[in-house]
């Protein structure tokens, strides 16, 4: 029994890495998909706006990358990318906890950012010169993913240093 | 940091020079013409809408002709053609082309009429093709399809849907009209979809048979050949080849005009220019022999224009300083900071009463972009790409040129920070050296070991640095507010709105830095004496804000309430400063993702396949990373400027200077003087 408990540390760390990556990834996939649908609609009428609407489509893509980032940091810290280390149950659970901010904030902020993106695409269609302002509004939503990313990174980094 | 002084200009001249003067103004592009709104017994406005419409139509004719031409003679367009911008032609060349406009216009009409011919012939072809399809099953019929019978017989030529044999048809008919005999049914053609039949009966039974046939699903064909189908087929084929010949001939005609493509583009530009010039007539006032025009002109251009118009066209030019608030704004900045004007323009132009923040914003813009992108390799790629484009395409449009310059400088700062943080395509040098040369990498400062420190290893240090930059940025914004107050001679406002915040926020930060917690976070604490000093500063600041931020209200209670609300603004400073943590987060994202790609690339190990894999993944992976992170850096740098920085001082709302100029698509004219 104690052996199982001791070994599940690595499992929890991996679960954390997976959680960060797939939650934020799903959010981004939904977001980029929604914005892409709106962008494709614009292209049927105004193909020359491709460059501009593409930027709007890509805005919700970053959360997935933040998730990947945290996932990668965890994998790298527990040695799953070469030279597996002993990961205690506590340490594994800590890594799992550290993945939660970016997993959830990434998931929801990507979806809601895409709503702003879709609206921004609508603005750009009518007034292409208002691109700058239309771009700032979705960027506001991303702030919270960035804050979550920050905490996730700091936590993962901190856990690596402690001896438990 | 400057706004050009805007002046009002009035031009009075003889009507006979009107056209020439307008052409000069359009080519120089230094005046924003304003509606005179002058109509009385002497002055009136010319209605030129008919001319405008006509020239616009001619412009679209030229563009349509060129579009048709490019369909038959593909015009070479490089991948980078959008960087090239409009072609520049000399004044002589321009005059030469203007002389040719009538001929070129004729060519344009000819091209369009050739295309119309082609379209008609194509339509005809489709009609014949349909006929051909319809008579195809009838080819073995040896009478014309409108054959109705002889003196004693009646013929029915038509079809049933679906396959049918003659026995089936006869049986079906016999069930409806059992007493009529001598119906002859000949199957001309039968397949899955239809059965074409020729039915002969005696004339006296014609009505009964016709009725019966209709009941069993007989129908007449949609096209009836008036001659024997075989002969009709020959005729149609002849028609088709005739039409093909005509289409080819017209295509040849169009292709012969290939060399006029450039001139057609000029024609379009020429008529657009003319239409715009006529649109100006709406804004100027004319009398029988004179006209008056008013507008705005930036000061540096005013004297040369005045001199030129007075010498060449006997015009009378009056210039005075524009004092009204709605005068347009034109910015003037150094080469280094000017590119960021376009970012400012997407927010808003500065109002007349405030300073142009471009130059200060530019410095922070480059620094923040570099910090978020923070990879020496990526910076070099970006700076090189922009630099080469700038050198190679001299005729690039002004707006694009500005963006290119901006990203060039962003690339330079990115390289700078990348070297400080020791990131060059992530950890590419170490990975290559470890995987393919099996030695630890040489300690090259900047490429392998950071010159300053590595933010991935010491994120807290980087976070503190980000906050420090953020505080400097915000305080600079407040300083610009002070500058604006001085400009508007509101000296007390500096104490109430600027110094008070310096004291409050600065004092709180000092006090915070003395706390024990900072030892863990920042690695240092200030001696306790600063705590007292900081708190006193903050208290003084808070009192000033409480009393004076609602100073426009007379009622003391409302005033205090407003003051308390102003004090609540401290929280916004807290969130503003925390917002700069994105400098760390986005910087880490670039570096770590670059590392991920290097890692994936090196997984195949040291072999020929491994090397190829590494190169492919390296190019694709870093390409994607550059794209996504450059976008992120751009958007979030803009956000830091627009929300955090501008929030401290900038109101904007100025109107951009939009001169009357040549707004063409393909050409610009070079002016000698």
mmCIF file with all atom_site columns, C-alpha atoms in Angstrom, chain B residues 175-295:
data_model
loop_
_atom_site.group_PDB
_atom_site.id
_atom_site.type_symbol
_atom_site.label_atom_id
_atom_site.label_alt_id
_atom_site.label_comp_id
_atom_site.label_asym_id
_atom_site.label_entity_id
_atom_site.label_seq_id
_atom_site.pdbx_PDB_ins_code
_atom_site.Cartn_x
_atom_site.Cartn_y
_atom_site.Cartn_z
_atom_site.occupancy
_atom_site.B_iso_or_equiv
_atom_site.pdbx_formal_charge
_atom_site.auth_seq_id
_atom_site.auth_comp_id
_atom_site.auth_asym_id
_atom_site.auth_atom_id
_atom_site.pdbx_PDB_model_num
ATOM 1   C CA . UNK B 1 175 ? -56.068 -1.040 -71.636 1.00 0.00 ? 175 UNK B CA 1
ATOM 2   C CA . UNK B 1 176 ? -57.318 2.554  -72.029 1.00 0.00 ? 176 UNK B CA 1
ATOM 3   C CA . UNK B 1 177 ? -58.552 2.461  -75.632 1.00 0.00 ? 177 UNK B CA 1
ATOM 4   C CA . UNK B 1 178 ? -59.245 -1.200 -76.367 1.00 0.00 ? 178 UNK B CA 1
ATOM 5   C CA . UNK B 1 179 ? -61.170 -0.612 -79.596 1.00 0.00 ? 179 UNK B CA 1
ATOM 6   C CA . UNK B 1 180 ? -58.608 1.398  -81.488 1.00 0.00 ? 180 UNK B CA 1
ATOM 7   C CA . UNK B 1 181 ? -56.256 -0.675 -83.579 1.00 0.00 ? 181 UNK B CA 1
ATOM 8   C CA . UNK B 1 182 ? -53.339 -0.019 -85.816 1.00 0.00 ? 182 UNK B CA 1
ATOM 9   C CA . UNK B 1 183 ? -51.196 1.997  -83.449 1.00 0.00 ? 183 UNK B CA 1
ATOM 10  C CA . UNK B 1 184 ? -47.602 1.680  -84.453 1.00 0.00 ? 184 UNK B CA 1
ATOM 11  C CA . UNK B 1 185 ? -44.994 2.302  -81.797 1.00 0.00 ? 185 UNK B CA 1
ATOM 12  C CA . UNK B 1 186 ? -41.352 2.655  -82.705 1.00 0.00 ? 186 UNK B CA 1
ATOM 13  C CA . UNK B 1 187 ? -38.733 3.027  -79.986 1.00 0.00 ? 187 UNK B CA 1
ATOM 14  C CA . UNK B 1 188 ? -36.133 5.537  -81.127 1.00 0.00 ? 188 UNK B CA 1
ATOM 15  C CA . UNK B 1 189 ? -34.048 5.350  -78.027 1.00 0.00 ? 189 UNK B CA 1
ATOM 16  C CA . UNK B 1 190 ? -34.368 3.906  -74.573 1.00 0.00 ? 190 UNK B CA 1
ATOM 17  C CA . UNK B 1 191 ? -32.241 4.180  -71.455 1.00 0.00 ? 191 UNK B CA 1
ATOM 18  C CA . UNK B 1 192 ? -32.573 4.289  -67.666 1.00 0.00 ? 192 UNK B CA 1
ATOM 19  C CA . UNK B 1 193 ? -34.082 7.777  -67.638 1.00 0.00 ? 193 UNK B CA 1
ATOM 20  C CA . UNK B 1 194 ? -36.252 8.056  -70.714 1.00 0.00 ? 194 UNK B CA 1
ATOM 21  C CA . UNK B 1 195 ? -37.740 6.297  -73.683 1.00 0.00 ? 195 UNK B CA 1
ATOM 22  C CA . UNK B 1 196 ? -38.028 8.254  -76.928 1.00 0.00 ? 196 UNK B CA 1
ATOM 23  C CA . UNK B 1 197 ? -40.826 7.032  -79.164 1.00 0.00 ? 197 UNK B CA 1
ATOM 24  C CA . UNK B 1 198 ? -42.354 7.637  -82.553 1.00 0.00 ? 198 UNK B CA 1
ATOM 25  C CA . UNK B 1 199 ? -46.034 6.666  -82.588 1.00 0.00 ? 199 UNK B CA 1
ATOM 26  C CA . UNK B 1 200 ? -48.138 6.565  -85.695 1.00 0.00 ? 200 UNK B CA 1
ATOM 27  C CA . UNK B 1 201 ? -51.882 6.225  -85.844 1.00 0.00 ? 201 UNK B CA 1
ATOM 28  C CA . UNK B 1 202 ? -54.655 6.954  -88.297 1.00 0.00 ? 202 UNK B CA 1
ATOM 29  C CA . UNK B 1 203 ? -55.904 10.521 -88.320 1.00 0.00 ? 203 UNK B CA 1
ATOM 30  C CA . UNK B 1 204 ? -59.430 9.719  -87.195 1.00 0.00 ? 204 UNK B CA 1
ATOM 31  C CA . UNK B 1 205 ? -58.170 8.147  -83.949 1.00 0.00 ? 205 UNK B CA 1
ATOM 32  C CA . UNK B 1 206 ? -55.736 11.001 -83.286 1.00 0.00 ? 206 UNK B CA 1
ATOM 33  C CA . UNK B 1 207 ? -57.676 12.666 -80.442 1.00 0.00 ? 207 UNK B CA 1
ATOM 34  C CA . UNK B 1 208 ? -58.387 9.466  -78.564 1.00 0.00 ? 208 UNK B CA 1
ATOM 35  C CA . UNK B 1 209 ? -54.800 8.280  -78.871 1.00 0.00 ? 209 UNK B CA 1
ATOM 36  C CA . UNK B 1 210 ? -53.417 11.671 -77.822 1.00 0.00 ? 210 UNK B CA 1
ATOM 37  C CA . UNK B 1 211 ? -55.609 11.605 -74.730 1.00 0.00 ? 211 UNK B CA 1
ATOM 38  C CA . UNK B 1 212 ? -54.603 8.041  -73.887 1.00 0.00 ? 212 UNK B CA 1
ATOM 39  C CA . UNK B 1 213 ? -50.943 8.810  -74.401 1.00 0.00 ? 213 UNK B CA 1
ATOM 40  C CA . UNK B 1 214 ? -51.095 11.719 -71.995 1.00 0.00 ? 214 UNK B CA 1
ATOM 41  C CA . UNK B 1 215 ? -52.633 9.443  -69.406 1.00 0.00 ? 215 UNK B CA 1
ATOM 42  C CA . UNK B 1 216 ? -49.795 6.942  -69.577 1.00 0.00 ? 216 UNK B CA 1
ATOM 43  C CA . UNK B 1 217 ? -47.133 9.676  -69.173 1.00 0.00 ? 217 UNK B CA 1
ATOM 44  C CA . UNK B 1 218 ? -46.296 10.707 -72.721 1.00 0.00 ? 218 UNK B CA 1
ATOM 45  C CA . UNK B 1 219 ? -44.702 14.164 -73.073 1.00 0.00 ? 219 UNK B CA 1
ATOM 46  C CA . UNK B 1 220 ? -43.320 16.256 -75.881 1.00 0.00 ? 220 UNK B CA 1
ATOM 47  C CA . UNK B 1 221 ? -39.585 17.017 -75.871 1.00 0.00 ? 221 UNK B CA 1
ATOM 48  C CA . UNK B 1 222 ? -38.497 20.458 -74.547 1.00 0.00 ? 222 UNK B CA 1
ATOM 49  C CA . UNK B 1 223 ? -36.689 21.211 -77.767 1.00 0.00 ? 223 UNK B CA 1
ATOM 50  C CA . UNK B 1 224 ? -38.089 20.213 -81.152 1.00 0.00 ? 224 UNK B CA 1
ATOM 51  C CA . UNK B 1 225 ? -35.695 20.126 -84.069 1.00 0.00 ? 225 UNK B CA 1
ATOM 52  C CA . UNK B 1 226 ? -37.352 21.536 -87.222 1.00 0.00 ? 226 UNK B CA 1
ATOM 53  C CA . UNK B 1 227 ? -35.161 19.376 -89.438 1.00 0.00 ? 227 UNK B CA 1
ATOM 54  C CA . UNK B 1 228 ? -34.011 15.756 -89.257 1.00 0.00 ? 228 UNK B CA 1
ATOM 55  C CA . UNK B 1 229 ? -32.063 15.440 -85.975 1.00 0.00 ? 229 UNK B CA 1
ATOM 56  C CA . UNK B 1 230 ? -28.899 14.199 -87.710 1.00 0.00 ? 230 UNK B CA 1
ATOM 57  C CA . UNK B 1 231 ? -28.862 17.287 -89.874 1.00 0.00 ? 231 UNK B CA 1
ATOM 58  C CA . UNK B 1 232 ? -29.604 19.515 -86.902 1.00 0.00 ? 232 UNK B CA 1
ATOM 59  C CA . UNK B 1 233 ? -26.634 18.015 -85.101 1.00 0.00 ? 233 UNK B CA 1
ATOM 60  C CA . UNK B 1 234 ? -24.376 19.027 -87.948 1.00 0.00 ? 234 UNK B CA 1
ATOM 61  C CA . UNK B 1 235 ? -25.821 22.539 -87.948 1.00 0.00 ? 235 UNK B CA 1
ATOM 62  C CA . UNK B 1 236 ? -25.352 22.935 -84.235 1.00 0.00 ? 236 UNK B CA 1
ATOM 63  C CA . UNK B 1 237 ? -21.778 21.729 -84.361 1.00 0.00 ? 237 UNK B CA 1
ATOM 64  C CA . UNK B 1 238 ? -21.100 24.292 -87.055 1.00 0.00 ? 238 UNK B CA 1
ATOM 65  C CA . UNK B 1 239 ? -22.647 27.017 -84.890 1.00 0.00 ? 239 UNK B CA 1
ATOM 66  C CA . UNK B 1 240 ? -20.566 25.919 -81.942 1.00 0.00 ? 240 UNK B CA 1
ATOM 67  C CA . UNK B 1 241 ? -17.313 26.043 -83.829 1.00 0.00 ? 241 UNK B CA 1
ATOM 68  C CA . UNK B 1 242 ? -18.346 29.436 -85.223 1.00 0.00 ? 242 UNK B CA 1
ATOM 69  C CA . UNK B 1 243 ? -18.890 30.742 -81.715 1.00 0.00 ? 243 UNK B CA 1
ATOM 70  C CA . UNK B 1 244 ? -15.602 29.264 -80.609 1.00 0.00 ? 244 UNK B CA 1
ATOM 71  C CA . UNK B 1 245 ? -13.908 31.077 -83.440 1.00 0.00 ? 245 UNK B CA 1
ATOM 72  C CA . UNK B 1 246 ? -15.481 34.374 -82.438 1.00 0.00 ? 246 UNK B CA 1
ATOM 73  C CA . UNK B 1 247 ? -14.494 33.880 -78.814 1.00 0.00 ? 247 UNK B CA 1
ATOM 74  C CA . UNK B 1 248 ? -10.920 33.106 -79.810 1.00 0.00 ? 248 UNK B CA 1
ATOM 75  C CA . UNK B 1 249 ? -10.825 36.138 -82.045 1.00 0.00 ? 249 UNK B CA 1
ATOM 76  C CA . UNK B 1 250 ? -12.018 38.420 -79.238 1.00 0.00 ? 250 UNK B CA 1
ATOM 77  C CA . UNK B 1 251 ? -9.573  36.860 -76.818 1.00 0.00 ? 251 UNK B CA 1
ATOM 78  C CA . UNK B 1 252 ? -6.816  37.525 -79.302 1.00 0.00 ? 252 UNK B CA 1
ATOM 79  C CA . UNK B 1 253 ? -7.944  41.135 -79.542 1.00 0.00 ? 253 UNK B CA 1
ATOM 80  C CA . UNK B 1 254 ? -7.796  41.507 -75.785 1.00 0.00 ? 254 UNK B CA 1
ATOM 81  C CA . UNK B 1 255 ? -4.427  39.796 -75.530 1.00 0.00 ? 255 UNK B CA 1
ATOM 82  C CA . UNK B 1 256 ? -3.049  42.197 -78.127 1.00 0.00 ? 256 UNK B CA 1
ATOM 83  C CA . UNK B 1 257 ? -3.602  44.987 -75.610 1.00 0.00 ? 257 UNK B CA 1
ATOM 84  C CA . UNK B 1 258 ? -1.359  43.325 -73.017 1.00 0.00 ? 258 UNK B CA 1
ATOM 85  C CA . UNK B 1 259 ? 1.251   46.026 -73.261 1.00 0.00 ? 259 UNK B CA 1
ATOM 86  C CA . UNK B 1 260 ? -1.284  48.660 -72.237 1.00 0.00 ? 260 UNK B CA 1
ATOM 87  C CA . UNK B 1 261 ? -1.851  47.154 -68.795 1.00 0.00 ? 261 UNK B CA 1
ATOM 88  C CA . UNK B 1 262 ? 0.339   49.726 -67.046 1.00 0.00 ? 262 UNK B CA 1
ATOM 89  C CA . UNK B 1 263 ? -1.270  52.563 -68.955 1.00 0.00 ? 263 UNK B CA 1
ATOM 90  C CA . UNK B 1 264 ? -4.734  51.360 -67.976 1.00 0.00 ? 264 UNK B CA 1
ATOM 91  C CA . UNK B 1 265 ? -3.631  51.513 -64.359 1.00 0.00 ? 265 UNK B CA 1
ATOM 92  C CA . UNK B 1 266 ? -2.473  55.048 -64.923 1.00 0.00 ? 266 UNK B CA 1
ATOM 93  C CA . UNK B 1 267 ? -5.812  55.875 -66.531 1.00 0.00 ? 267 UNK B CA 1
ATOM 94  C CA . UNK B 1 268 ? -7.646  54.677 -63.444 1.00 0.00 ? 268 UNK B CA 1
ATOM 95  C CA . UNK B 1 269 ? -5.417  56.809 -61.214 1.00 0.00 ? 269 UNK B CA 1
ATOM 96  C CA . UNK B 1 270 ? -5.801  59.792 -63.497 1.00 0.00 ? 270 UNK B CA 1
ATOM 97  C CA . UNK B 1 271 ? -9.582  59.762 -63.309 1.00 0.00 ? 271 UNK B CA 1
ATOM 98  C CA . UNK B 1 272 ? -9.599  59.134 -59.559 1.00 0.00 ? 272 UNK B CA 1
ATOM 99  C CA . UNK B 1 273 ? -7.403  62.204 -59.160 1.00 0.00 ? 273 UNK B CA 1
ATOM 100 C CA . UNK B 1 274 ? -9.709  64.213 -61.383 1.00 0.00 ? 274 UNK B CA 1
ATOM 101 C CA . UNK B 1 275 ? -12.805 63.105 -59.495 1.00 0.00 ? 275 UNK B CA 1
ATOM 102 C CA . UNK B 1 276 ? -11.213 64.058 -56.181 1.00 0.00 ? 276 UNK B CA 1
ATOM 103 C CA . UNK B 1 277 ? -10.189 67.426 -57.543 1.00 0.00 ? 277 UNK B CA 1
ATOM 104 C CA . UNK B 1 278 ? -13.727 68.109 -58.604 1.00 0.00 ? 278 UNK B CA 1
ATOM 105 C CA . UNK B 1 279 ? -14.954 67.094 -55.172 1.00 0.00 ? 279 UNK B CA 1
ATOM 106 C CA . UNK B 1 280 ? -12.955 70.028 -53.769 1.00 0.00 ? 280 UNK B CA 1
ATOM 107 C CA . UNK B 1 281 ? -15.165 72.438 -55.724 1.00 0.00 ? 281 UNK B CA 1
ATOM 108 C CA . UNK B 1 282 ? -17.851 71.643 -53.172 1.00 0.00 ? 282 UNK B CA 1
ATOM 109 C CA . UNK B 1 283 ? -15.747 73.380 -50.536 1.00 0.00 ? 283 UNK B CA 1
ATOM 110 C CA . UNK B 1 284 ? -14.551 76.469 -52.358 1.00 0.00 ? 284 UNK B CA 1
ATOM 111 C CA . UNK B 1 285 ? -16.505 79.602 -53.159 1.00 0.00 ? 285 UNK B CA 1
ATOM 112 C CA . UNK B 1 286 ? -16.396 81.061 -56.639 1.00 0.00 ? 286 UNK B CA 1
ATOM 113 C CA . UNK B 1 287 ? -17.563 84.354 -58.081 1.00 0.00 ? 287 UNK B CA 1
ATOM 114 C CA . UNK B 1 288 ? -17.671 85.190 -61.784 1.00 0.00 ? 288 UNK B CA 1
ATOM 115 C CA . UNK B 1 289 ? -13.947 85.662 -62.116 1.00 0.00 ? 289 UNK B CA 1
ATOM 116 C CA . UNK B 1 290 ? -12.390 84.749 -58.789 1.00 0.00 ? 290 UNK B CA 1
ATOM 117 C CA . UNK B 1 291 ? -12.440 82.032 -56.170 1.00 0.00 ? 291 UNK B CA 1
ATOM 118 C CA . UNK B 1 292 ? -11.642 81.708 -52.464 1.00 0.00 ? 292 UNK B CA 1
ATOM 119 C CA . UNK B 1 293 ? -10.318 78.631 -50.731 1.00 0.00 ? 293 UNK B CA 1
ATOM 120 C CA . UNK B 1 294 ? -9.559  78.096 -47.072 1.00 0.00 ? 294 UNK B CA 1
ATOM 121 C CA . UNK B 1 295 ? -7.822  75.340 -45.206 1.00 0.00 ? 295 UNK B CA 1
#
